[in-house]
XYZ file of C-alpha atoms in Angstrom:
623
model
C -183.197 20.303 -46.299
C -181.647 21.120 -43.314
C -184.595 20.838 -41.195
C -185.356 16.995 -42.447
C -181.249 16.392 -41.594
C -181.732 17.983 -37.904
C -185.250 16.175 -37.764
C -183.819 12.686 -39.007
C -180.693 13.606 -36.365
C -183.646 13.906 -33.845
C -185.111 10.858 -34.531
C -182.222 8.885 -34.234
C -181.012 10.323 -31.087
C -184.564 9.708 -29.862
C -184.093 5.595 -30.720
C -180.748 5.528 -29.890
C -181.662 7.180 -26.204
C -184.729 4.828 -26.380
C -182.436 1.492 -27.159
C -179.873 2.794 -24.303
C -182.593 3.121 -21.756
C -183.543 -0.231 -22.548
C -180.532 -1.823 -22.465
C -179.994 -0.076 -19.347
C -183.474 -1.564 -18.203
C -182.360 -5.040 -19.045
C -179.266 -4.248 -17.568
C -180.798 -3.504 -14.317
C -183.416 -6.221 -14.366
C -180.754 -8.802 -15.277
C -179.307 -7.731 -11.893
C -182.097 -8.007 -9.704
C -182.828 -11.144 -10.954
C -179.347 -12.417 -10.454
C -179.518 -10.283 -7.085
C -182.648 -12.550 -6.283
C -181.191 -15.948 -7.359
C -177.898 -15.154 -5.320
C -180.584 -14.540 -2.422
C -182.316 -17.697 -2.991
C -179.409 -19.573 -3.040
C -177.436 -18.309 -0.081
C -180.050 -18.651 1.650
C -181.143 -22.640 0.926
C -177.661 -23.106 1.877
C -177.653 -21.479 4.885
C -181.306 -23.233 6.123
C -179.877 -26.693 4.605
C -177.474 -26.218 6.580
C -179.671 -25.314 9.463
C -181.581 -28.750 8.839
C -178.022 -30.688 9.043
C -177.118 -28.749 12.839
C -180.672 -29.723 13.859
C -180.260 -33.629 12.210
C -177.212 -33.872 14.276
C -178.406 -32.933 17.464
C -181.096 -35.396 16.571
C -178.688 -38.327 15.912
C -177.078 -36.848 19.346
C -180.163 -37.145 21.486
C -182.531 -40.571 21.390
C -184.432 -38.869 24.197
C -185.376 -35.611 21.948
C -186.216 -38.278 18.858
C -189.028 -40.099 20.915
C -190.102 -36.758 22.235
C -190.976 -35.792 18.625
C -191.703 -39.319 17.478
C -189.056 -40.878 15.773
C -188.388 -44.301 15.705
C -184.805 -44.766 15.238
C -182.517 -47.814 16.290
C -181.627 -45.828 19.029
C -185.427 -46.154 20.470
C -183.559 -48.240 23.271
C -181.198 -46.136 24.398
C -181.008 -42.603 26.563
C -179.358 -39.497 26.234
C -175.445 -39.075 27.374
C -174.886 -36.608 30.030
C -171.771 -37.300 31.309
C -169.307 -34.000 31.755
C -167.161 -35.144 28.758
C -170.122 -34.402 26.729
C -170.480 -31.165 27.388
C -167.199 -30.317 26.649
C -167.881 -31.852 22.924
C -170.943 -29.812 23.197
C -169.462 -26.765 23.856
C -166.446 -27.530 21.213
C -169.181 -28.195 18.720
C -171.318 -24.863 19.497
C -167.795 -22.918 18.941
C -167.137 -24.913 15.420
C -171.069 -24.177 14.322
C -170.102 -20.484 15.804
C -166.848 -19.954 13.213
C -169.101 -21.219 10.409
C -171.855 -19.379 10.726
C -169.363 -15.639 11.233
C -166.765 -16.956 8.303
C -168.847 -18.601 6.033
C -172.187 -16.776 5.539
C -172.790 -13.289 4.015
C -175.647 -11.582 6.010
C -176.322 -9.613 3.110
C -176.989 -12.498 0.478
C -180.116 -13.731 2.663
C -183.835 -13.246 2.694
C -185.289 -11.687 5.474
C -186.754 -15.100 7.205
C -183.119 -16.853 6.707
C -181.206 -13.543 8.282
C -183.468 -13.936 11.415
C -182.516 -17.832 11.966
C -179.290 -16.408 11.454
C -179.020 -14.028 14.073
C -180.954 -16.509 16.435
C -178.478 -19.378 15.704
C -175.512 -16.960 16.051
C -176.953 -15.461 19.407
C -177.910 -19.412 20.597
C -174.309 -20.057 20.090
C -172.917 -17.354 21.920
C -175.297 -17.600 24.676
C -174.135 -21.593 25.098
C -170.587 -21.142 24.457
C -170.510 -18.224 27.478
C -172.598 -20.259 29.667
C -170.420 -23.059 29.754
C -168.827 -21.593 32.752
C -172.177 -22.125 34.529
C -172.614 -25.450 33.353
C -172.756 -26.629 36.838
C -174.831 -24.115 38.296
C -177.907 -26.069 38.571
C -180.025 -29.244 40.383
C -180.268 -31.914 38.137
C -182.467 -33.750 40.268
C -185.049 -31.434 42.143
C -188.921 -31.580 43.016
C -189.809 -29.595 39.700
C -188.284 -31.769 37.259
C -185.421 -33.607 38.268
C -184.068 -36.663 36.381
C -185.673 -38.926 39.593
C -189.273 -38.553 38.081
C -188.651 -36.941 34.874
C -187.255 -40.201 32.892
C -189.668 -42.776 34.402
C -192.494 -40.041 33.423
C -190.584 -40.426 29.565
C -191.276 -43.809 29.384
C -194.991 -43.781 30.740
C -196.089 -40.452 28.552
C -193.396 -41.047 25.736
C -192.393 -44.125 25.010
C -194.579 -46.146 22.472
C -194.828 -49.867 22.415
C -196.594 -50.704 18.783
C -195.282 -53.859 18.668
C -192.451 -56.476 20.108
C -189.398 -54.199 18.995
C -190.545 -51.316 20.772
C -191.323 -53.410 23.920
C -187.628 -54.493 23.459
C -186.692 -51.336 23.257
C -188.457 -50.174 26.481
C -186.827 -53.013 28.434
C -183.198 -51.817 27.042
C -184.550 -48.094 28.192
C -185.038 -49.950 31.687
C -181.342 -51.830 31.984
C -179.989 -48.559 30.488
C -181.537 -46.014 33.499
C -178.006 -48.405 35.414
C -175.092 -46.486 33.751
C -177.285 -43.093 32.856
C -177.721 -42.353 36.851
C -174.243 -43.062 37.510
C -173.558 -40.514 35.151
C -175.790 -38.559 37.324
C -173.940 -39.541 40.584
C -171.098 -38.375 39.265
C -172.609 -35.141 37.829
C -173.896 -34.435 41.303
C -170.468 -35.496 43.352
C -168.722 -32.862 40.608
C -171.209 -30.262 41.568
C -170.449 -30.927 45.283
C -166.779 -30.500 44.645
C -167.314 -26.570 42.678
C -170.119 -25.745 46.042
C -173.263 -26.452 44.517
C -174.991 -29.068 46.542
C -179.218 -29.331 46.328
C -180.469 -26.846 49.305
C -181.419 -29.189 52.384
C -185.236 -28.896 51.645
C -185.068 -30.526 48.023
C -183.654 -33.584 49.349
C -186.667 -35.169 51.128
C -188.618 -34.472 47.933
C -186.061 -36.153 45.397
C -185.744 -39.104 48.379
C -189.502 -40.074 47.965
C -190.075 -39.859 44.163
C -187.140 -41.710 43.957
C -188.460 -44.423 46.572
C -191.968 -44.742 45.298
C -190.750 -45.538 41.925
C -188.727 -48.494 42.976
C -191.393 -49.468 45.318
C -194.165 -52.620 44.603
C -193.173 -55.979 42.674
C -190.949 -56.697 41.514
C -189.006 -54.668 43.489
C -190.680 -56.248 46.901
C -193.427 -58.678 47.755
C -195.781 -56.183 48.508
C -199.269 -57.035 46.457
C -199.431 -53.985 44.251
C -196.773 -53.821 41.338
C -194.435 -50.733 40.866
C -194.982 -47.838 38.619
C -193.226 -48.732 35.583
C -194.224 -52.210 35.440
C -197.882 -51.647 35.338
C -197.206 -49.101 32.186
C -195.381 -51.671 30.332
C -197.801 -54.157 31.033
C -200.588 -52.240 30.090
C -198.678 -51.079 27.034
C -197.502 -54.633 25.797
C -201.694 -56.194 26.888
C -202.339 -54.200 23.847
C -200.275 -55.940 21.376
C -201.551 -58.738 18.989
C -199.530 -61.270 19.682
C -199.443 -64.413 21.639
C -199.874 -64.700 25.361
C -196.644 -67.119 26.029
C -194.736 -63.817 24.128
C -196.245 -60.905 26.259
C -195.465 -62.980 29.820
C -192.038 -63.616 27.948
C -191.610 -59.746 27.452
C -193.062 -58.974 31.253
C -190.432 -61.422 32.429
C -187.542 -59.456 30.343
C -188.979 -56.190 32.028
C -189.092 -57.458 35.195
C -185.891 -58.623 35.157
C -184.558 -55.075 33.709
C -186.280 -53.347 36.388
C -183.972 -54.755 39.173
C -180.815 -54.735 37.182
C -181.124 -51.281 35.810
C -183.545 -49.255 37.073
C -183.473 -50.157 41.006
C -179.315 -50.141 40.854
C -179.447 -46.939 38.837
C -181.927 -45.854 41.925
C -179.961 -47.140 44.601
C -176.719 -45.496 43.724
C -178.553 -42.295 43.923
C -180.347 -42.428 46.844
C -176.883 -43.656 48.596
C -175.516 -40.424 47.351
C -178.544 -38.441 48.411
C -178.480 -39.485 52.044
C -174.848 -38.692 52.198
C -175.136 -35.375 50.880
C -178.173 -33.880 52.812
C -175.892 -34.530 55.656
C -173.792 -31.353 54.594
C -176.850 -29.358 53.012
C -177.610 -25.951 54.291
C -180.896 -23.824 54.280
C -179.316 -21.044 52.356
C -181.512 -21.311 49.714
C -180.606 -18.307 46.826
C -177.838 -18.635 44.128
C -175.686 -15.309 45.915
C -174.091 -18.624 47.538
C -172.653 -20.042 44.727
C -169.025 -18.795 43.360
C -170.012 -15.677 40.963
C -173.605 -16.478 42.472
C -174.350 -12.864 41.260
C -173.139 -12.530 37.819
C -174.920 -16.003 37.276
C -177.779 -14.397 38.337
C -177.356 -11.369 36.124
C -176.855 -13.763 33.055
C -179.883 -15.963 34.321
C -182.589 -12.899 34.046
C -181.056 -11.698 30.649
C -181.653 -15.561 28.937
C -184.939 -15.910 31.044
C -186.383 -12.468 30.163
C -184.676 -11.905 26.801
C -184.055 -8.150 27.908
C -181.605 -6.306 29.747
C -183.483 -5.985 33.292
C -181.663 -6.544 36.483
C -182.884 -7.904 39.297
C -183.998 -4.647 40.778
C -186.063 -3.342 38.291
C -187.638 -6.633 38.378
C -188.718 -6.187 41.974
C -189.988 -3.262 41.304
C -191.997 -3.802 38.794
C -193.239 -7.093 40.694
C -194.227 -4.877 43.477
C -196.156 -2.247 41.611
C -198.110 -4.805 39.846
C -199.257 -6.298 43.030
C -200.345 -3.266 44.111
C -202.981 -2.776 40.646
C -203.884 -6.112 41.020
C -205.020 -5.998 44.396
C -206.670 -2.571 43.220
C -208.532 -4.129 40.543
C -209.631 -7.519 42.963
C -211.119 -4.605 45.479
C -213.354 -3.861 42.555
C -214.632 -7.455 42.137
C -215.204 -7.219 45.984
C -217.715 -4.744 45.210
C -219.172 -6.214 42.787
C -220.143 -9.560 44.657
C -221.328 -7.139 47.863
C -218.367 -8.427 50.207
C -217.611 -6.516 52.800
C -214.480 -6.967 54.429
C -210.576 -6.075 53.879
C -209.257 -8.005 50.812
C -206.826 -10.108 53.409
C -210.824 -10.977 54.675
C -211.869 -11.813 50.777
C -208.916 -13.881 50.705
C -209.555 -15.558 53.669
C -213.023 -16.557 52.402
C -211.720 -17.683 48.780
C -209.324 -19.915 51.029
C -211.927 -21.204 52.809
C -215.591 -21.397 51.577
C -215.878 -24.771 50.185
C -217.880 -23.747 47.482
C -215.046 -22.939 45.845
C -213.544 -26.251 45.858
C -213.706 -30.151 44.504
C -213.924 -32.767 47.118
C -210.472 -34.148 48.043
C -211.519 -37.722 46.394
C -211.852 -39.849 42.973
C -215.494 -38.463 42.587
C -214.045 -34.751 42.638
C -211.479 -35.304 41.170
C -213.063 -37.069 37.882
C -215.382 -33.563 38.243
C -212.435 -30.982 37.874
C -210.945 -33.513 34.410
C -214.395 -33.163 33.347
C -214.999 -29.548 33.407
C -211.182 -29.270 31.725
C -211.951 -30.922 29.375
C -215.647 -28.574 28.702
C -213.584 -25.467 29.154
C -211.050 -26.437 26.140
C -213.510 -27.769 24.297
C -215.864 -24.859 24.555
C -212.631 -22.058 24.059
C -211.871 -24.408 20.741
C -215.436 -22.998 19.241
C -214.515 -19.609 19.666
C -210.769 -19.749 17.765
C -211.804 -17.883 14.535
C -212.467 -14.852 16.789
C -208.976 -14.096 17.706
C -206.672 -15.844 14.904
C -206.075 -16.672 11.480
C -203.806 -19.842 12.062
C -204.813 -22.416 13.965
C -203.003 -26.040 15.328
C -203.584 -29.154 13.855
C -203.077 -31.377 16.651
C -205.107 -31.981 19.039
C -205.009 -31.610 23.234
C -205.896 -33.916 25.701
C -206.254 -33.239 30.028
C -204.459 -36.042 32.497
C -203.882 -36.482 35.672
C -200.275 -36.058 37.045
C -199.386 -39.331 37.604
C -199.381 -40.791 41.469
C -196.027 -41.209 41.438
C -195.205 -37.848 41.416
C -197.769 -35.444 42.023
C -196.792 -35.115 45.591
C -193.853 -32.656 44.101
C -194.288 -31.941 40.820
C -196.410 -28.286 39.742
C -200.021 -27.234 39.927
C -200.267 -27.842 36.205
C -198.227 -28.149 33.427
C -198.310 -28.901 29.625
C -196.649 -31.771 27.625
C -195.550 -30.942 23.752
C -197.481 -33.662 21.056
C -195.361 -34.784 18.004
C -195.217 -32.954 15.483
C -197.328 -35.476 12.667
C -200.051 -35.858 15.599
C -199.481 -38.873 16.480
C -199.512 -37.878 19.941
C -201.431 -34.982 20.946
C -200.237 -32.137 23.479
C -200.893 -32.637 27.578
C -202.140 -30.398 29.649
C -201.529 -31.802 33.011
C -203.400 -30.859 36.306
C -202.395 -32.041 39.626
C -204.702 -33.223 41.801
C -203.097 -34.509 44.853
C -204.210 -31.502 46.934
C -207.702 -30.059 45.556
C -207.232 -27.448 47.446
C -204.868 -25.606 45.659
C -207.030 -26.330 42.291
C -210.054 -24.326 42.832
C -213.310 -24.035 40.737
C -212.266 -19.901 40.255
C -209.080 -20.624 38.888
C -209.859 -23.656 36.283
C -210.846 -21.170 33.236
C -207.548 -19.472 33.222
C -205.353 -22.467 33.809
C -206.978 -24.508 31.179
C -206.581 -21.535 29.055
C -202.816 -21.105 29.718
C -201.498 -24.810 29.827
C -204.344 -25.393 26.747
C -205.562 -23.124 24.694
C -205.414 -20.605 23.515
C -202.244 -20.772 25.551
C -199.064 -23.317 25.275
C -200.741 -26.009 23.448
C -201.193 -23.307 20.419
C -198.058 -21.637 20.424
C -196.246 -24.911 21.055
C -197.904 -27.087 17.849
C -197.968 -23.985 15.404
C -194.558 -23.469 16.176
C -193.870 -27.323 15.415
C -196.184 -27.237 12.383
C -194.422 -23.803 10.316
C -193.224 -24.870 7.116
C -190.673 -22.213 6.257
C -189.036 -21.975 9.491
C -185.910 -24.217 10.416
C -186.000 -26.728 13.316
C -184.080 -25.469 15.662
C -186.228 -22.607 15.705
C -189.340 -24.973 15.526
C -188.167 -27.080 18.787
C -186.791 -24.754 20.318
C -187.605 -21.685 23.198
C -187.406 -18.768 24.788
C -189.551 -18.682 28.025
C -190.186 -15.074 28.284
C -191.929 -15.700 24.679
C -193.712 -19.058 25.914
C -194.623 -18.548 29.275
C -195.414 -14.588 28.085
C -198.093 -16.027 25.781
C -199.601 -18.516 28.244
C -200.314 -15.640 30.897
C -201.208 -13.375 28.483
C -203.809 -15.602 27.257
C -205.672 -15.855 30.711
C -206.441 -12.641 29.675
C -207.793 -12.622 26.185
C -210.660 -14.784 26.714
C -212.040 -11.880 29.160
C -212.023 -9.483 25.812
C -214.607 -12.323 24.420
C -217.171 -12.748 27.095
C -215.286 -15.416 28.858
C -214.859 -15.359 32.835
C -218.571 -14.277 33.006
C -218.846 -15.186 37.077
C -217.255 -12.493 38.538
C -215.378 -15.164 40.977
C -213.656 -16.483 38.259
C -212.578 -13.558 37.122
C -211.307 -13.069 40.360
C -209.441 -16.355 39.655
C -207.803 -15.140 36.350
C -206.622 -11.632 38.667
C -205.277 -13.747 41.221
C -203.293 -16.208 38.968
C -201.636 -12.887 37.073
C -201.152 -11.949 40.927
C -199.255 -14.766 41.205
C -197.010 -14.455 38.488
C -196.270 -10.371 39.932
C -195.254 -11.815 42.992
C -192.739 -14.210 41.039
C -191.388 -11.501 40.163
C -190.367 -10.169 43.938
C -190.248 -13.228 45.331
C -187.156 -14.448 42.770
C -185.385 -11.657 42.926
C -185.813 -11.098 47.202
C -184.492 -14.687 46.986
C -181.132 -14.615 44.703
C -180.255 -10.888 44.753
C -181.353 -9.936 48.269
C -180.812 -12.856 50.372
C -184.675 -13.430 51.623
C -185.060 -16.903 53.324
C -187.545 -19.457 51.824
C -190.097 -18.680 54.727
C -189.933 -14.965 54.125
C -190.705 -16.007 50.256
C -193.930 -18.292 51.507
C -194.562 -15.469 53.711
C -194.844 -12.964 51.218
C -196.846 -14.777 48.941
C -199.243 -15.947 52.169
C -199.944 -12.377 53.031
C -200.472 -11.283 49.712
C -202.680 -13.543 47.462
C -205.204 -15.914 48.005
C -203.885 -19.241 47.040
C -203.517 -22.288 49.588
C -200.137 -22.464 51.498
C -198.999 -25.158 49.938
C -199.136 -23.648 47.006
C -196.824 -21.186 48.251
C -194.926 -23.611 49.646
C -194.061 -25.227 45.984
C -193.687 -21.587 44.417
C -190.882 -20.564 46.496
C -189.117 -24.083 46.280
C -189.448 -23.797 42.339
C -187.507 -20.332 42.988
C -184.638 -21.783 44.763
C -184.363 -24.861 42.231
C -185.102 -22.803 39.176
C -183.267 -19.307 39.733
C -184.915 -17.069 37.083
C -187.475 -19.068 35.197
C -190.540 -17.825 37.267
C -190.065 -13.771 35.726
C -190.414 -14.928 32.805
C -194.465 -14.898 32.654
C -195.122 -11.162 33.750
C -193.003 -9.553 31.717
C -193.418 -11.415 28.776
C -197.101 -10.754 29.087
C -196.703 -7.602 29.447
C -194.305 -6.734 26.653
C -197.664 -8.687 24.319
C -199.959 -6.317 25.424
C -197.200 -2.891 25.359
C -197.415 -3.952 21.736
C -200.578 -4.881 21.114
C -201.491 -1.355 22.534
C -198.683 0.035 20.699
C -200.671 -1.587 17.122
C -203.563 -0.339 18.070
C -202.495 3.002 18.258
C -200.681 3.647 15.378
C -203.109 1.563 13.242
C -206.479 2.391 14.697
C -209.465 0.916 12.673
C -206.865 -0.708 10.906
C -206.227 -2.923 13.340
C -207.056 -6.506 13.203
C -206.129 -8.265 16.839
C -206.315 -11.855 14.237
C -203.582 -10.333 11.998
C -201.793 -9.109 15.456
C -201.583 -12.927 16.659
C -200.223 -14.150 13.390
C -197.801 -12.271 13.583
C -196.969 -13.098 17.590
C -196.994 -17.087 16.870
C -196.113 -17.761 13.183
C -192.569 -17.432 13.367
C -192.204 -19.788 16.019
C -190.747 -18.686 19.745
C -188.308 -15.906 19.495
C -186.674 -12.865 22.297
C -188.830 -10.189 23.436
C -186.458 -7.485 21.140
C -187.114 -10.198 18.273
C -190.654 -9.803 18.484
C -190.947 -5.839 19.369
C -188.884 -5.899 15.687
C -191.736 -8.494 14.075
C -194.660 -6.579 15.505
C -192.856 -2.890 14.000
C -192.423 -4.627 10.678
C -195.987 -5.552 10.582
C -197.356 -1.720 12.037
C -195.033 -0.478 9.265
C -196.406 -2.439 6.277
C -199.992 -2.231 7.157
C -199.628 1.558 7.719
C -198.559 1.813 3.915
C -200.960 0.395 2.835
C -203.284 2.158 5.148
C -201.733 5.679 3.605
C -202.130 4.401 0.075
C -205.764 3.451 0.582
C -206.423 6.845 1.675
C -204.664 8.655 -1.101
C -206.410 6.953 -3.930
């Protein structure tokens, strides 16, 4: 009897530990799943809240709606940039700041929404303490200085689909009046703190700034100026009556002298009356706090914590494997000489070059254009996600391919409706040779910026601000470091222009000595063109515009080398740890589908990826 008592005892303890542990059970799963839907909600709020920052800035900025293609009733009007605004700005980063520390618990987010949190955040602290620098640049310069830039937004950006946007072009045209007097006085205030353009930049900014009020209806010369061919050309296109398109040409015409040559005008008049006082001391040291600006400058270009010396150094030791590995294409093609010879003869030898006229330069759009086309084919080789929109090659316009880069590329909208732009300038075919067009067209195209630029655009799950936004080591990383993938696919099969693809990454090593000898140690512009002259083979006017981008654009130009170079220290780094595991398509999904983010960012992305796949790589080889 007293065995069936302690067995029924048994039995009940047994259920009763059995109905705890499920209690318990539903218990815990009752608080993961309130866990997760605390998550999910924290975190919508925090991302559509993201989406209200980014509408704002929208609403702020008519210029950054046409660039991604919205048609607003601000399609007339341009950006303000007057001083005052940047003090709103700056209050407005410091209010979004407070929020984002008060408001939002870190730990009630999903992983994507904690990243565009600590992005945002670090954004915000990055503008807020570079509002003390806020002057410490050219806003009009030979790279891309308001004088070309906004008559190169109305030819590339604005759209004329029918008689309101034409309207709205010609109100873009009266409005260019009161926007450069904001620029007058942006450039008088700079005067005032000791930042005046250096004495070179001003002949440059003089004759863009000419040649686009030049021709009718500016004078009675027989062609017609720049921006009144576009909009005729533009508004030819429209269905509607002729009396209404030479009505509209008329309103243009009439907007071109009001607003864009008075806008012009006033800033030449300032112009001439300040390269009276410029000097030829070219780096930032010369500004007040010219070095911590510096200091600050390579930390938001690079996203990493090297100064300016170990940035020279590193510059100078890749020069030196470079030119090692170029010795070894010397041997290859049988030349005998010193490499200063083999430059000398890639200078030179006309082979190497189009003809300096329309015929030639039709030739080097064509082959572009094959080069993109045939690098589209092989896509599925190296990633999973690929752009929707498409690419396109132009010509930099006439009016300002005198000073404006050897090549450059032009973001599409984000629906497609206008594709990407990779831009080659042809004004001096000399410094576009036939050995360098595969790994130009695959930096400015693709695989390079037009890639990263649209996927970035296209992610679904990733806030705007993150979408439309940059970090240059990141962008400019991936463009140079795709020179060099194609290579690992049986592209850059003539050894020359493999040569070409060593001496563009050449290039960007010496950007990295040349910036630095410039701002930090005080090198002149001529020792710059000197030093990049004596050590690659590129035309002298090509060194010529490098070293004047340095002085106008203190920083930017590291950002290429080591941004490559941190790619492949962890693409090597995947490789090792993963070994057959490895999959270079899964590697570049990772690299470009969370949009452009700091080198540290990505060195965490890339060890959150090794990590997972080398779970599941252990538990594949346990069972």
């Amino acid at each position: 009897m007293m065995n069936k008592l302690r067995i029924k005892g048994l039995l009940i303890l047994s259920f009763l530990t059995i109905l705890s542990c499920k209690q318990e059970e539903k218990k815990e799963k009752d608080t993961i799943a309130s866990t997760v839907e605390t998550i999910e909600v924290s975190s919508k709020k925090l991302n559509d809240w993201f989406e209200e920052q980014f509408q704002e800035e929208l609403k702020r900025s008519p210029m950054m709606q046409t660039y991604l293609g919205v048609k607003t009733e601000d399609y007339g009007k341009w950006d303000d940039i007057s001083s005052k605004r940047e003090v709103e700005d700056l209050e407005l980063a410091k209010r979004r700041l407070a929020y984002l520390k008060d408001s939002v618990d870190l730990n009630s987010l999903d992983n994507a929404t904690t990243l565009s949190y600590k992005l945002m955040k670090q954004n915000l602290e990055n503008e807020i303490e570079d509002f003390q620098y806020r002057f410490y640049d050219y806003p009009v310069n030979q790279m891309h200085g308001m004088q070309a830039e906004i008559p190169s937004f109305l030819i590339s950006m604005h759209r004329i689909s029918d008689t309101t946007d034409a309207k709205a072009y010609i109100s873009r045209l009266q409005g260019i009046q009161p926007m450069f007097a904001q620029l007058v006085d942006n450039l008088k205030i700079r005067e005032k703190n000791g930042i005046v353009l250096p004495k070179f930049v001003f002949a440059k900014v003089l004759d863009d700034s000419r040649n686009i009020i030049t021709g009718q209806p500016f004078d009675e010369s027989n062609q017609e100026s720049t921006l009144l061919i576009d909009f005729k050309e533009k508004v030819s296109a429209l269905e509607i009556s002729d009396d209404e398109k030479n009505r509209l040409i008329e309103e243009a015409k009439k907007a071109l002298i009001e607003g864009v040559k008075s806008g012009y005008d006033g800033l030449i008049t300032l112009l001439e009356e300040q390269q009276l006082r410029a000097t030829t001391e070219d780096g930032v040291w010369k500004f007040p706090k010219g070095d911590k600006f510096y200091k600050i400058a390579l930390q938001r270009t690079t996203t990493t914590d090297m100064n300016s010396d170990q940035i020279h150094d590193l510059g100078l030791k890749e020069v030196e494997r470079i030119h090692n590995e170029m010795r070894e294409i010397m041997k290859q093609v049988k030349y005998e000489g010193t490499l200063q010879d083999f430059f000398t003869f890639m200078k030179e030898d006309s082979q190497f070059y189009f003809t300096q006229d329309e015929k030639g330069k039709k030739a080097y759009l064509e082959q572009a254009v094959a080069l993109i086309d045939t690098m589209k084919s092989k896509m599925d080789e190296l990633f999973i996600t690929k752009p929707k929109a498409d690419i396109v090659v132009k010509q930099v316009e006439a009016f300002r391919e005198k000073s404006a880069g050897t090549a450059f590329y032009e973001r599409g909208t984000p629906d497609g409706s206008r594709p990407g732009i990779y831009y080659a300038n042809l004004y001096d075919m000399k410094a576009m040779p036939r050995y360098q067009m595969e790994a130009l067209a695959y930096h400015e195209g693709i695989p390079g910026h037009h890639m990263q630029i649209s996927i970035a655009q296209e992610l679904k799950d990733v806030p705007k601000f993150r979408k439309f936004g940059g970090y240059t080591a990141y962008i400019e990383g991936w463009g140079l470091y795709n020179e060099f993938l194609p290579k690992e696919i049986g592209m850059y099969s003539d050894p020359y222009s493999n040569f070409g693809r060593l001496a563009m990454e050449l290039w960007r090593a010496c950007r990295l000595v040349v910036d630095t000898g410039i701002h930090s140690k005080k090198w002149t512009r001529e020792e710059g063109i000197k030093y990049y002259t004596d050590n690659t083979p590129n035309a002298e006017s090509d060194a010529v515009k490098m070293v004047e981008r340095h002085i106008v654009m203190p920083s930017q130009a590291t950002a290429y080398k080591i941004g490559m170079n941190k790619i492949l220290e962890l693409r090597e780094k995947s490789k090792k740890v993963l070994g057959n595991k490895f999959d270079i398509r899964e590697f570049h999904d990772v690299v470009l589908t969370n949009g452009a983010v700091p080198l540290t960012v990505l060195e965490d992305l890339v060890a959150e990826w090794i990590s997972e796949k080398s779970v599941t790589k252990t538990s594949e080889v346990g069972s």
